[in-house]
Structure formats: C-alpha cells, structure tokens
Amino acid sequence: MAINNPSVFLLMINGQIEGANFPEYDDLYCKYCFVYGHDWAPTSGLEEGISQITSKGRDSPQRMIWNFPLEITFKSTNPLGWPQIVVSVYGPDTFGNDVVRGYGATHIPFTPGQHTRTIPMFVPESTSRLQKFTSWLLGRRPEFTDPKVVAQGEGREVTRVRSQGFVSLSFHIVTKDMKRLGYDTTPSETSHTLSHTAAAGIGPGDQPYST
Amino acid sequence: MAELHIIGQIVGASGFPQSSLFCKWGIHTGGAWRLLSGLKEGQTQVDLPQTGDTAYWSHPIDLHYTTKGLQGWPKLHLQVWHQDSFGRCQLYGYGYCHVPSSPGHHHVRCVTWRPLGSWQEQIAQTFVGGGPQLRSPDLVYSGADRYRLHTVAMGTVELELGIIMRHFDRYGVES
C-alpha cells in the first residue's frame, strides 16, 4: 500500500565540497552543516562535518582543494524548508589564532542530476575601527554564534558583512516519489517523456527512482 | 488547489556606483494566491566586498503558495540601497521581476533603475547624497502611472530561484 500511495518523498544527496578560492588567505579548513525545515528529517548520512586543512599549491596557487565528501538522505512530506548547506571556513591569522574566514549557504538543488554551485563567503564586519584593531590584535574576530543564521532570512538586516572568497560544491541528486506526490520539478516536456518510458518498462511491483 | 514553491536565494548585485549595498525585497501576488508559509518580504545584510564590485547577500527565499487561478502570478520587487561608512542609507535602485513560471532551477538577472530629479537635484545629489524616491512603491511592479517618471539605469541584481509546482497539470496547465 505504501508503494502505491506514498506520503513521504526522499532526497538523496551525494556530493563534495570541492575547494575554495580565497585570494588573501591560506591554510583553511571548513565545517558544513545542513539546515532544514520542520517537515524534513535526515534518514541516513552525516549532518555535519569538519574537513582537513588545505594550503595553496605551488603549481596552482589560486586553488585550495578539500575534496570533502557529502552523503546524506532526507525524507519529507513538503518541499517547504528545503535543506540548505551552510559552509563555514576557518584559518589562522598572523598570530596563529583560528579565525573565521567566511560563511556561506546555498539550497540543495532539487532537480535530479549533477549540479555545481559556487557560493560567496562573507564575514561579519566590526562596527568601529577601534574594534577592528583590537580584534585583529587579540585574534577574536566578529563571528556568528550559530552559523545557521546564514541560512535564514530573519534578522539579517542588521548585519554588516564583507565578502572575501568563494567555495565550490558539486552535487548529484536523486529524488524518490516526488512525481507520485504531484510535485513537478522539471518543465513538462521532459516529464512527459519520462512518464512514457516509466509506463512501458516498469511493472507494478517496482518503485521507479528518478535520476 | 494548485501549489507553488519558490526556493532560492537573492545572490547579490553588481554594476552599482559603490558597493556597500543591501536590498529590501518583497513578493506581490494577485487575489487568487494565498501564502501558506514563508516570509514574503525582508531585508538582506549589508555587504562590502573585499575584492571585485559584486556585493553578495545569499539571502534565502522559501515560500509556499496555493492558488485558485493563474492571474496575479507572483512578482518579486526589490529596492537596492547603499549604506555608507557613517550608516546613512541612500536609494540606489528599484527593480522587479516575475517569479519564473516553469518548474526547475532558474538564474534570474533583475535590472534596476533610479528616479532622476531636476538638474538642481542631481547636483545636490552628487554633493550631499539622497535623491528622489517613489512615494508609493507599488509603481515598481505596476505599469499604471509610469509615464510621468524620468529614470536612469543602475546595476543588476542576481537571483537563483527554484520553482516546484504541484497539481498544476490536474487543471490542464502546461508549463
């Protein structure tokens, strides 16, 4: 019965945080976490992680590569609160303290297939020059108490930030039962051809996955 | 009833004279649409880019609408403002764009414009800042009384909008 009348759909994400492009900073590591709405729940995989520390190579001085895997599956009843990935990048300053170099967030793509995203990274700004100097001296830069703020829209209007780099991510997305529940995520010409092949090739007991 | 999900981000803006920018945005729909959840207006952070001239906001948009008709398809309207180092805000542009009407991921570039005053006001604006603003912001997304307005082009705002539609095909709508 659940096969013919699904009430939840699944979203499977296989991807990686490929690397970063920060012209002025080196020896960076990143942390990621997923932010999602009330209707969503992760069914398998890791919701958070910390990567290795990477440096700029001699041969390709601009690129810093993490190649950090992301594997997670979500289930939900409603696309509201679609998961977002929040990436925070940290690195050492001139005195050796660990300071934040950027926060960024993006929604996970919802069309099945392969996607790449390059997200801008920004840090909160100090409010005055004196505070900027003392935070540089002591190594205590302004940072968000909870990086998940970057994935929300409320309360952002009082923050001043400086964007200073980019992080590139790639995703391979598989969804299950979104079409059965009536959700269209691709324009209708593609969905007509997909439904024809599905009717021709798949029997009643199978569950077709869309890829 | 058909449902529409708008899931995406206001990524940033470029092409403006200075780059310490923020954006006030809102979504306007016709009478047949009802917002089930999500925030339909907001204000982004202020970004001052370290390199380049593109200000990045990465402001998330996640809305769930239900509708009984196609009229009044959602429109996103924006006001781009500049905040200087003293904390004063100056209008840099108005713009609007329709929310895409086909499911999938869309990269939308919204152009902006600013009202142009008389030549005295323009001279004052280069020294003191400020400048004329619209009295009623509805003019940004309606064409009704625009013929009296004299405007000048400003930069563009980049948005990434993903659209998920549900049950539109039950009513025979092709998109």
Tab-separated table of C-alpha atoms in Angstrom:
chain	number	residue	atom	x	y	z
A	1	MET	CA	0.000	0.000	0.000
A	2	ALA	CA	2.784	2.416	0.844
A	3	ILE	CA	4.279	1.727	-2.565
A	4	ASN	CA	1.233	2.937	-4.454
A	5	ASN	CA	0.257	5.814	-2.137
A	6	PRO	CA	3.426	7.324	-0.759
A	7	SER	CA	3.131	10.028	1.840
A	8	VAL	CA	6.806	10.983	2.021
A	9	PHE	CA	9.386	11.649	-0.653
A	10	LEU	CA	13.124	11.107	-0.345
A	11	LEU	CA	16.026	13.306	-1.369
A	12	MET	CA	19.448	11.679	-1.675
A	13	ILE	CA	22.491	13.909	-1.923
A	14	ASN	CA	25.920	12.640	-2.958
A	15	GLY	CA	28.416	15.371	-3.349
A	16	GLN	CA	31.554	17.045	-2.237
A	17	ILE	CA	32.904	20.355	-1.093
A	18	GLU	CA	35.494	20.643	-3.821
A	19	GLY	CA	37.565	23.583	-2.758
A	20	ALA	CA	37.837	27.272	-2.129
A	21	ASN	CA	39.094	30.423	-3.757
A	22	PHE	CA	40.295	32.960	-1.187
A	23	PRO	CA	42.880	35.278	-2.715
A	24	GLU	CA	44.291	36.553	0.559
A	25	TYR	CA	44.208	33.596	2.939
A	26	ASP	CA	45.888	30.220	3.204
A	27	ASP	CA	45.770	27.036	5.332
A	28	LEU	CA	41.993	26.857	5.530
A	29	TYR	CA	39.584	24.207	6.763
A	30	CYS	CA	35.824	24.168	6.516
A	31	LYS	CA	32.864	22.944	8.514
A	32	TYR	CA	29.497	22.176	6.999
A	33	CYS	CA	26.038	21.566	8.408
A	34	PHE	CA	22.572	21.168	6.940
A	35	VAL	CA	19.656	23.438	7.830
A	36	TYR	CA	16.130	22.240	7.025
A	37	GLY	CA	12.500	22.895	7.904
A	38	HIS	CA	10.232	21.160	10.392
A	39	ASP	CA	8.845	18.704	7.877
A	40	TRP	CA	12.260	17.308	6.991
A	41	ALA	CA	14.261	14.613	8.716
A	42	PRO	CA	17.598	13.054	7.776
A	43	THR	CA	17.327	9.305	7.382
A	44	SER	CA	20.968	8.423	6.814
A	45	GLY	CA	24.321	10.075	6.425
A	46	LEU	CA	26.162	12.743	8.346
A	47	GLU	CA	24.610	16.119	9.037
A	48	GLU	CA	27.815	17.895	9.999
A	49	GLY	CA	31.494	17.557	9.367
A	50	ILE	CA	34.917	19.189	9.525
A	51	SER	CA	37.364	18.941	6.673
A	52	GLN	CA	41.127	18.738	6.524
A	53	ILE	CA	43.377	21.812	6.394
A	54	THR	CA	44.421	22.702	2.872
A	55	SER	CA	47.104	25.025	1.532
A	56	LYS	CA	47.630	26.715	-1.780
A	57	GLY	CA	49.756	24.554	-4.008
A	58	ARG	CA	52.848	25.814	-5.722
A	59	ASP	CA	51.669	24.807	-9.177
A	60	SER	CA	48.115	26.170	-8.966
A	61	PRO	CA	48.480	28.956	-6.446
A	62	GLN	CA	44.888	30.126	-6.532
A	63	ARG	CA	43.081	26.841	-5.866
A	64	MET	CA	42.713	25.222	-2.464
A	65	ILE	CA	41.172	21.745	-2.657
A	66	TRP	CA	39.331	19.844	0.071
A	67	ASN	CA	37.516	17.152	-1.941
A	68	PHE	CA	35.370	16.607	1.158
A	69	PRO	CA	32.508	14.092	0.745
A	70	LEU	CA	28.865	14.881	1.461
A	71	GLU	CA	26.431	11.977	1.696
A	72	ILE	CA	23.023	12.367	3.235
A	73	THR	CA	19.432	11.339	2.597
A	74	PHE	CA	16.404	13.297	3.757
A	75	LYS	CA	12.745	12.405	3.883
A	76	SER	CA	9.921	14.917	3.932
A	77	THR	CA	6.227	15.480	3.288
A	78	ASN	CA	6.550	19.035	1.976
A	79	PRO	CA	9.144	20.978	-0.045
A	80	LEU	CA	8.877	23.858	2.414
A	81	GLY	CA	12.110	24.179	4.352
A	82	TRP	CA	14.134	22.545	1.566
A	83	PRO	CA	17.555	21.704	3.013
A	84	GLN	CA	20.358	24.183	2.753
A	85	ILE	CA	24.023	23.503	3.314
A	86	VAL	CA	25.883	26.057	5.441
A	87	VAL	CA	29.657	26.123	4.979
A	88	SER	CA	31.993	27.975	7.361
A	89	VAL	CA	35.664	28.394	6.531
A	90	TYR	CA	38.344	28.989	9.196
A	91	GLY	CA	42.038	29.675	9.034
A	92	PRO	CA	44.972	31.045	11.049
A	93	ASP	CA	45.673	34.763	11.287
A	94	THR	CA	49.113	36.369	11.561
A	95	PHE	CA	49.382	35.477	15.257
A	96	GLY	CA	48.334	31.847	14.799
A	97	ASN	CA	44.796	32.128	16.192
A	98	ASP	CA	41.972	30.307	14.447
A	99	VAL	CA	39.645	32.896	12.966
A	100	VAL	CA	36.631	32.668	10.701
A	101	ARG	CA	37.274	33.466	7.037
A	102	GLY	CA	33.773	33.136	5.641
A	103	TYR	CA	30.239	31.828	5.979
A	104	GLY	CA	28.077	30.838	3.058
A	105	ALA	CA	24.897	28.925	2.364
A	106	THR	CA	23.001	27.572	-0.585
A	107	HIS	CA	19.913	25.445	-1.167
A	108	ILE	CA	20.485	21.868	-2.237
A	109	PRO	CA	19.378	21.569	-5.887
A	110	PHE	CA	16.063	19.787	-6.295
A	111	THR	CA	16.220	18.559	-9.894
A	112	PRO	CA	17.782	15.120	-10.210
A	113	GLY	CA	21.176	15.083	-11.835
A	114	GLN	CA	24.557	16.650	-11.451
A	115	HIS	CA	24.971	20.263	-10.292
A	116	THR	CA	27.839	22.522	-9.299
A	117	ARG	CA	27.478	25.584	-7.138
A	118	THR	CA	29.964	28.317	-6.313
A	119	ILE	CA	28.894	30.196	-3.214
A	120	PRO	CA	30.261	33.500	-1.971
A	121	MET	CA	31.693	33.562	1.555
A	122	PHE	CA	31.420	36.570	3.869
A	123	VAL	CA	32.440	37.526	7.399
A	124	PRO	CA	30.699	39.914	9.808
A	125	GLU	CA	32.322	43.330	9.966
A	126	SER	CA	33.427	45.129	13.107
A	127	THR	CA	31.328	48.161	13.900
A	128	SER	CA	34.162	50.597	14.554
A	129	ARG	CA	37.792	50.977	13.591
A	130	LEU	CA	38.885	50.550	17.209
A	131	GLN	CA	37.056	47.272	17.473
A	132	LYS	CA	38.571	46.180	14.188
A	133	PHE	CA	42.062	46.879	15.526
A	134	THR	CA	41.548	45.135	18.868
A	135	SER	CA	40.002	42.105	17.204
A	136	TRP	CA	42.971	41.900	14.823
A	137	LEU	CA	45.380	42.203	17.751
A	138	LEU	CA	43.691	39.703	20.058
A	139	GLY	CA	42.562	37.256	17.397
A	140	ARG	CA	38.900	37.477	18.387
A	141	ARG	CA	37.148	38.408	15.177
A	142	PRO	CA	33.423	39.006	14.958
A	143	GLU	CA	31.678	35.756	14.179
A	144	PHE	CA	28.151	34.356	14.246
A	145	THR	CA	27.290	32.479	17.450
A	146	ASP	CA	25.358	29.981	15.363
A	147	PRO	CA	26.370	29.647	11.687
A	148	LYS	CA	22.829	28.520	10.882
A	149	VAL	CA	21.810	32.189	10.913
A	150	VAL	CA	23.286	32.411	7.425
A	151	ALA	CA	20.565	30.092	6.136
A	152	GLN	CA	17.704	32.185	7.464
A	153	GLY	CA	16.184	35.407	6.263
A	154	GLU	CA	15.110	36.990	9.538
A	155	GLY	CA	17.406	39.260	11.459
A	156	ARG	CA	19.848	39.694	8.614
A	157	GLU	CA	19.055	43.348	8.102
A	158	VAL	CA	21.236	44.444	10.986
A	159	THR	CA	24.356	42.585	9.913
A	160	ARG	CA	27.200	44.206	8.002
A	161	VAL	CA	29.478	41.775	6.249
A	162	ARG	CA	32.456	41.661	3.930
A	163	SER	CA	32.599	39.053	1.208
A	164	GLN	CA	36.062	37.722	0.584
A	165	GLY	CA	36.075	34.403	-1.217
A	166	PHE	CA	34.166	31.556	-2.848
A	167	VAL	CA	33.644	27.869	-2.160
A	168	SER	CA	32.692	25.437	-4.903
A	169	LEU	CA	30.484	22.411	-4.283
A	170	SER	CA	29.191	19.700	-6.542
A	171	PHE	CA	26.092	17.570	-6.020
A	172	HIS	CA	24.490	14.501	-7.531
A	173	ILE	CA	20.796	14.477	-6.626
A	174	VAL	CA	18.323	11.589	-6.656
A	175	THR	CA	14.701	12.019	-5.617
A	176	LYS	CA	12.118	9.344	-4.963
A	177	ASP	CA	8.326	9.714	-5.156
A	178	MET	CA	8.220	13.447	-5.794
A	179	LYS	CA	6.325	12.905	-9.030
A	180	ARG	CA	3.968	10.434	-7.357
A	181	LEU	CA	3.040	13.079	-4.841
A	182	GLY	CA	2.352	15.537	-7.649
A	183	TYR	CA	5.427	17.741	-7.466
A	184	ASP	CA	6.876	18.920	-10.786
A	185	THR	CA	10.485	19.882	-10.625
A	186	THR	CA	11.250	19.895	-14.348
A	187	PRO	CA	9.359	21.523	-17.229
A	188	SER	CA	6.539	19.427	-18.656
A	189	GLU	CA	8.153	18.209	-21.929
A	190	THR	CA	10.759	16.232	-20.008
A	191	SER	CA	8.199	14.863	-17.594
A	192	HIS	CA	6.010	13.558	-20.447
A	193	THR	CA	8.845	11.519	-21.943
A	194	LEU	CA	9.821	10.205	-18.519
A	195	SER	CA	6.282	9.054	-17.775
A	196	HIS	CA	6.068	7.226	-21.128
A	197	THR	CA	9.251	5.250	-20.500
A	198	ALA	CA	8.131	4.512	-16.967
A	199	ALA	CA	4.793	3.094	-18.127
A	200	ALA	CA	6.450	0.952	-20.780
A	201	GLY	CA	9.298	-0.577	-18.852
A	202	ILE	CA	8.383	-0.955	-15.218
A	203	GLY	CA	5.959	-3.369	-13.632
A	204	PRO	CA	3.537	-2.700	-10.793
A	205	GLY	CA	5.747	-4.067	-8.023
A	206	ASP	CA	8.795	-1.882	-8.744
A	207	GLN	CA	9.495	1.536	-7.380
A	208	PRO	CA	10.984	3.701	-10.091
A	209	TYR	CA	13.730	6.044	-8.986
A	210	SER	CA	14.254	9.216	-10.980
A	211	THR	CA	17.860	10.115	-11.745
B	1	MET	CA	-5.879	23.645	-5.473
B	2	ALA	CA	-2.511	24.038	-7.078
B	3	GLU	CA	0.600	24.769	-5.073
B	4	LEU	CA	3.770	26.634	-5.893
B	5	HIS	CA	7.070	26.506	-4.022
B	6	ILE	CA	9.672	29.201	-4.552
B	7	ILE	CA	13.023	28.056	-3.148
B	8	GLY	CA	16.125	30.080	-3.839
B	9	GLN	CA	18.360	32.975	-2.951
B	10	ILE	CA	18.941	36.627	-3.694
B	11	VAL	CA	22.590	36.100	-4.547
B	12	GLY	CA	23.925	39.632	-4.901
B	13	ALA	CA	24.184	42.758	-7.007
B	14	SER	CA	26.731	44.317	-9.312
B	15	GLY	CA	27.123	47.324	-11.531
B	16	PHE	CA	26.267	49.950	-8.928
B	17	PRO	CA	28.433	53.040	-8.351
B	18	GLN	CA	29.518	51.910	-4.894
B	19	SER	CA	29.344	48.520	-3.339
B	20	SER	CA	28.279	48.681	0.301
B	21	LEU	CA	24.761	47.566	-0.584
B	22	PHE	CA	21.679	45.944	0.893
B	23	CYS	CA	18.346	45.052	-0.597
B	24	LYS	CA	14.760	45.256	0.622
B	25	TRP	CA	12.616	42.741	-1.203
B	26	GLY	CA	9.029	41.626	-1.269
B	27	ILE	CA	6.713	39.384	-3.283
B	28	HIS	CA	3.388	40.640	-4.593
B	29	THR	CA	0.649	38.328	-5.834
B	30	GLY	CA	-2.890	38.652	-7.106
B	31	GLY	CA	-6.036	37.907	-5.140
B	32	ALA	CA	-6.278	34.224	-6.041
B	33	TRP	CA	-2.968	33.370	-4.326
B	34	ARG	CA	-2.578	32.571	-0.662
B	35	LEU	CA	0.700	32.360	1.196
B	36	LEU	CA	0.791	29.174	3.271
B	37	SER	CA	4.183	29.660	4.874
B	38	GLY	CA	7.419	31.529	4.476
B	39	LEU	CA	8.334	35.193	4.716
B	40	LYS	CA	7.201	37.208	1.753
B	41	GLU	CA	9.326	40.241	2.402
B	42	GLY	CA	12.592	41.029	4.070
B	43	GLN	CA	15.823	42.914	4.066
B	44	THR	CA	19.240	41.462	3.347
B	45	GLN	CA	22.533	42.053	5.102
B	46	VAL	CA	24.843	44.879	4.102
B	47	ASP	CA	27.837	43.582	2.183
B	48	LEU	CA	31.071	45.372	1.426
B	49	PRO	CA	33.098	43.139	-0.886
B	50	GLN	CA	36.805	42.890	-0.360
B	51	THR	CA	37.618	42.106	-3.977
B	52	GLY	CA	35.572	42.972	-7.005
B	53	ASP	CA	32.465	45.066	-7.124
B	54	THR	CA	29.731	42.431	-6.633
B	55	ALA	CA	28.003	42.647	-3.264
B	56	TYR	CA	26.920	39.174	-2.099
B	57	TRP	CA	23.877	38.684	0.109
B	58	SER	CA	22.966	34.970	-0.231
B	59	HIS	CA	19.577	35.769	1.225
B	60	PRO	CA	17.342	32.660	1.269
B	61	ILE	CA	13.799	32.681	-0.076
B	62	ASP	CA	11.486	29.780	0.796
B	63	LEU	CA	7.793	30.329	0.094
B	64	HIS	CA	4.790	28.067	-0.257
B	65	TYR	CA	1.778	29.474	-2.136
B	66	THR	CA	-1.530	27.930	-3.023
B	67	THR	CA	-3.697	29.313	-5.789
B	68	LYS	CA	-7.106	29.027	-7.406
B	69	GLY	CA	-6.157	30.819	-10.626
B	70	LEU	CA	-3.280	31.850	-12.837
B	71	GLN	CA	-3.891	35.606	-12.652
B	72	GLY	CA	-1.600	37.667	-10.488
B	73	TRP	CA	1.409	35.368	-10.842
B	74	PRO	CA	3.916	36.286	-8.092
B	75	LYS	CA	6.262	39.201	-8.758
B	76	LEU	CA	9.400	39.884	-6.790
B	77	HIS	CA	10.160	43.575	-6.263
B	78	LEU	CA	13.432	44.942	-4.927
B	79	GLN	CA	14.918	48.161	-3.636
B	80	VAL	CA	18.706	48.313	-3.572
B	81	TRP	CA	20.131	50.729	-1.014
B	82	HIS	CA	23.644	51.884	-0.306
B	83	GLN	CA	24.898	52.292	3.261
B	84	ASP	CA	27.982	54.445	3.714
B	85	SER	CA	30.558	54.291	6.475
B	86	PHE	CA	28.538	56.703	8.627
B	87	GLY	CA	25.470	54.486	8.496
B	88	ARG	CA	23.406	56.715	6.196
B	89	CYS	CA	21.268	54.944	3.616
B	90	GLN	CA	20.674	56.123	0.078
B	91	LEU	CA	18.409	54.591	-2.532
B	92	TYR	CA	20.299	53.073	-5.444
B	93	GLY	CA	17.621	51.379	-7.474
B	94	TYR	CA	14.192	49.867	-7.842
B	95	GLY	CA	13.563	46.714	-9.812
B	96	TYR	CA	11.104	43.895	-10.199
B	97	CYS	CA	10.953	40.560	-11.954
B	98	HIS	CA	8.288	37.900	-12.323
B	99	VAL	CA	8.861	34.674	-10.489
B	100	PRO	CA	9.607	32.068	-13.208
B	101	SER	CA	6.576	30.077	-14.260
B	102	SER	CA	8.179	26.767	-15.226
B	103	PRO	CA	9.470	24.242	-12.736
B	104	GLY	CA	13.189	23.906	-12.309
B	105	HIS	CA	16.153	25.992	-11.440
B	106	HIS	CA	16.430	29.497	-12.909
B	107	HIS	CA	19.114	32.130	-12.833
B	108	VAL	CA	17.347	35.484	-12.946
B	109	ARG	CA	19.002	38.858	-13.503
B	110	CYS	CA	16.819	41.761	-12.417
B	111	VAL	CA	17.693	45.186	-13.823
B	112	THR	CA	17.203	48.271	-11.651
B	113	TRP	CA	16.525	51.957	-12.206
B	114	ARG	CA	16.506	55.084	-10.109
B	115	PRO	CA	14.275	58.167	-10.441
B	116	LEU	CA	16.088	61.152	-11.891
B	117	GLY	CA	15.300	64.566	-10.460
B	118	SER	CA	15.794	68.010	-11.951
B	119	TRP	CA	19.327	69.202	-12.707
B	120	GLN	CA	19.457	71.078	-9.376
B	121	GLU	CA	18.549	67.888	-7.546
B	122	GLN	CA	21.205	65.966	-9.437
B	123	ILE	CA	23.907	68.444	-8.463
B	124	ALA	CA	22.777	68.334	-4.840
B	125	GLN	CA	22.820	64.576	-5.001
B	126	THR	CA	26.481	64.390	-6.006
B	127	PHE	CA	27.480	66.512	-3.022
B	128	VAL	CA	25.020	65.594	-0.304
B	129	GLY	CA	23.519	62.289	-1.402
B	130	GLY	CA	19.870	61.388	-1.110
B	131	GLY	CA	17.763	61.864	-4.161
B	132	PRO	CA	14.121	61.414	-5.139
B	133	GLN	CA	12.270	58.278	-4.102
B	134	LEU	CA	8.902	56.922	-5.144
B	135	ARG	CA	6.065	57.884	-2.854
B	136	SER	CA	4.273	54.618	-3.329
B	137	PRO	CA	6.499	51.631	-4.043
B	138	ASP	CA	3.676	49.877	-5.949
B	139	LEU	CA	4.834	51.720	-9.034
B	140	VAL	CA	7.850	49.426	-9.203
B	141	TYR	CA	5.791	46.429	-10.305
B	142	SER	CA	2.787	48.092	-11.953
B	143	GLY	CA	2.757	49.910	-15.247
B	144	ALA	CA	-0.156	52.144	-14.443
B	145	ASP	CA	1.212	55.647	-13.966
B	146	ARG	CA	4.750	55.373	-15.157
B	147	TYR	CA	4.589	57.835	-17.998
B	148	ARG	CA	5.352	60.732	-15.698
B	149	LEU	CA	8.538	59.210	-14.390
B	150	HIS	CA	12.032	60.023	-15.668
B	151	THR	CA	14.607	57.450	-14.614
B	152	VAL	CA	18.209	56.390	-15.085
B	153	ALA	CA	19.594	52.850	-15.230
B	154	MET	CA	21.522	51.351	-12.331
B	155	GLY	CA	23.085	47.901	-11.769
B	156	THR	CA	21.620	44.379	-11.828
B	157	VAL	CA	20.579	42.020	-9.052
B	158	GLU	CA	21.240	38.310	-9.464
B	159	LEU	CA	18.816	35.750	-8.102
B	160	GLU	CA	18.737	31.980	-8.196
B	161	LEU	CA	15.153	30.805	-7.986
B	162	GLY	CA	13.962	27.237	-7.960
B	163	ILE	CA	10.321	26.546	-8.711
B	164	ILE	CA	8.378	23.423	-7.732
B	165	MET	CA	4.796	23.193	-8.925
B	166	ARG	CA	2.205	20.753	-7.666
B	167	HIS	CA	-1.101	19.714	-9.230
B	168	PHE	CA	-0.926	22.321	-11.984
B	169	ASP	CA	-1.309	19.563	-14.555
B	170	ARG	CA	-4.541	18.405	-12.905
B	171	TYR	CA	-6.089	21.662	-14.020
B	172	GLY	CA	-4.654	21.356	-17.502
B	173	VAL	CA	-1.960	23.976	-17.059
B	174	GLU	CA	1.151	23.385	-19.146
B	175	SER	CA	4.412	24.970	-18.018
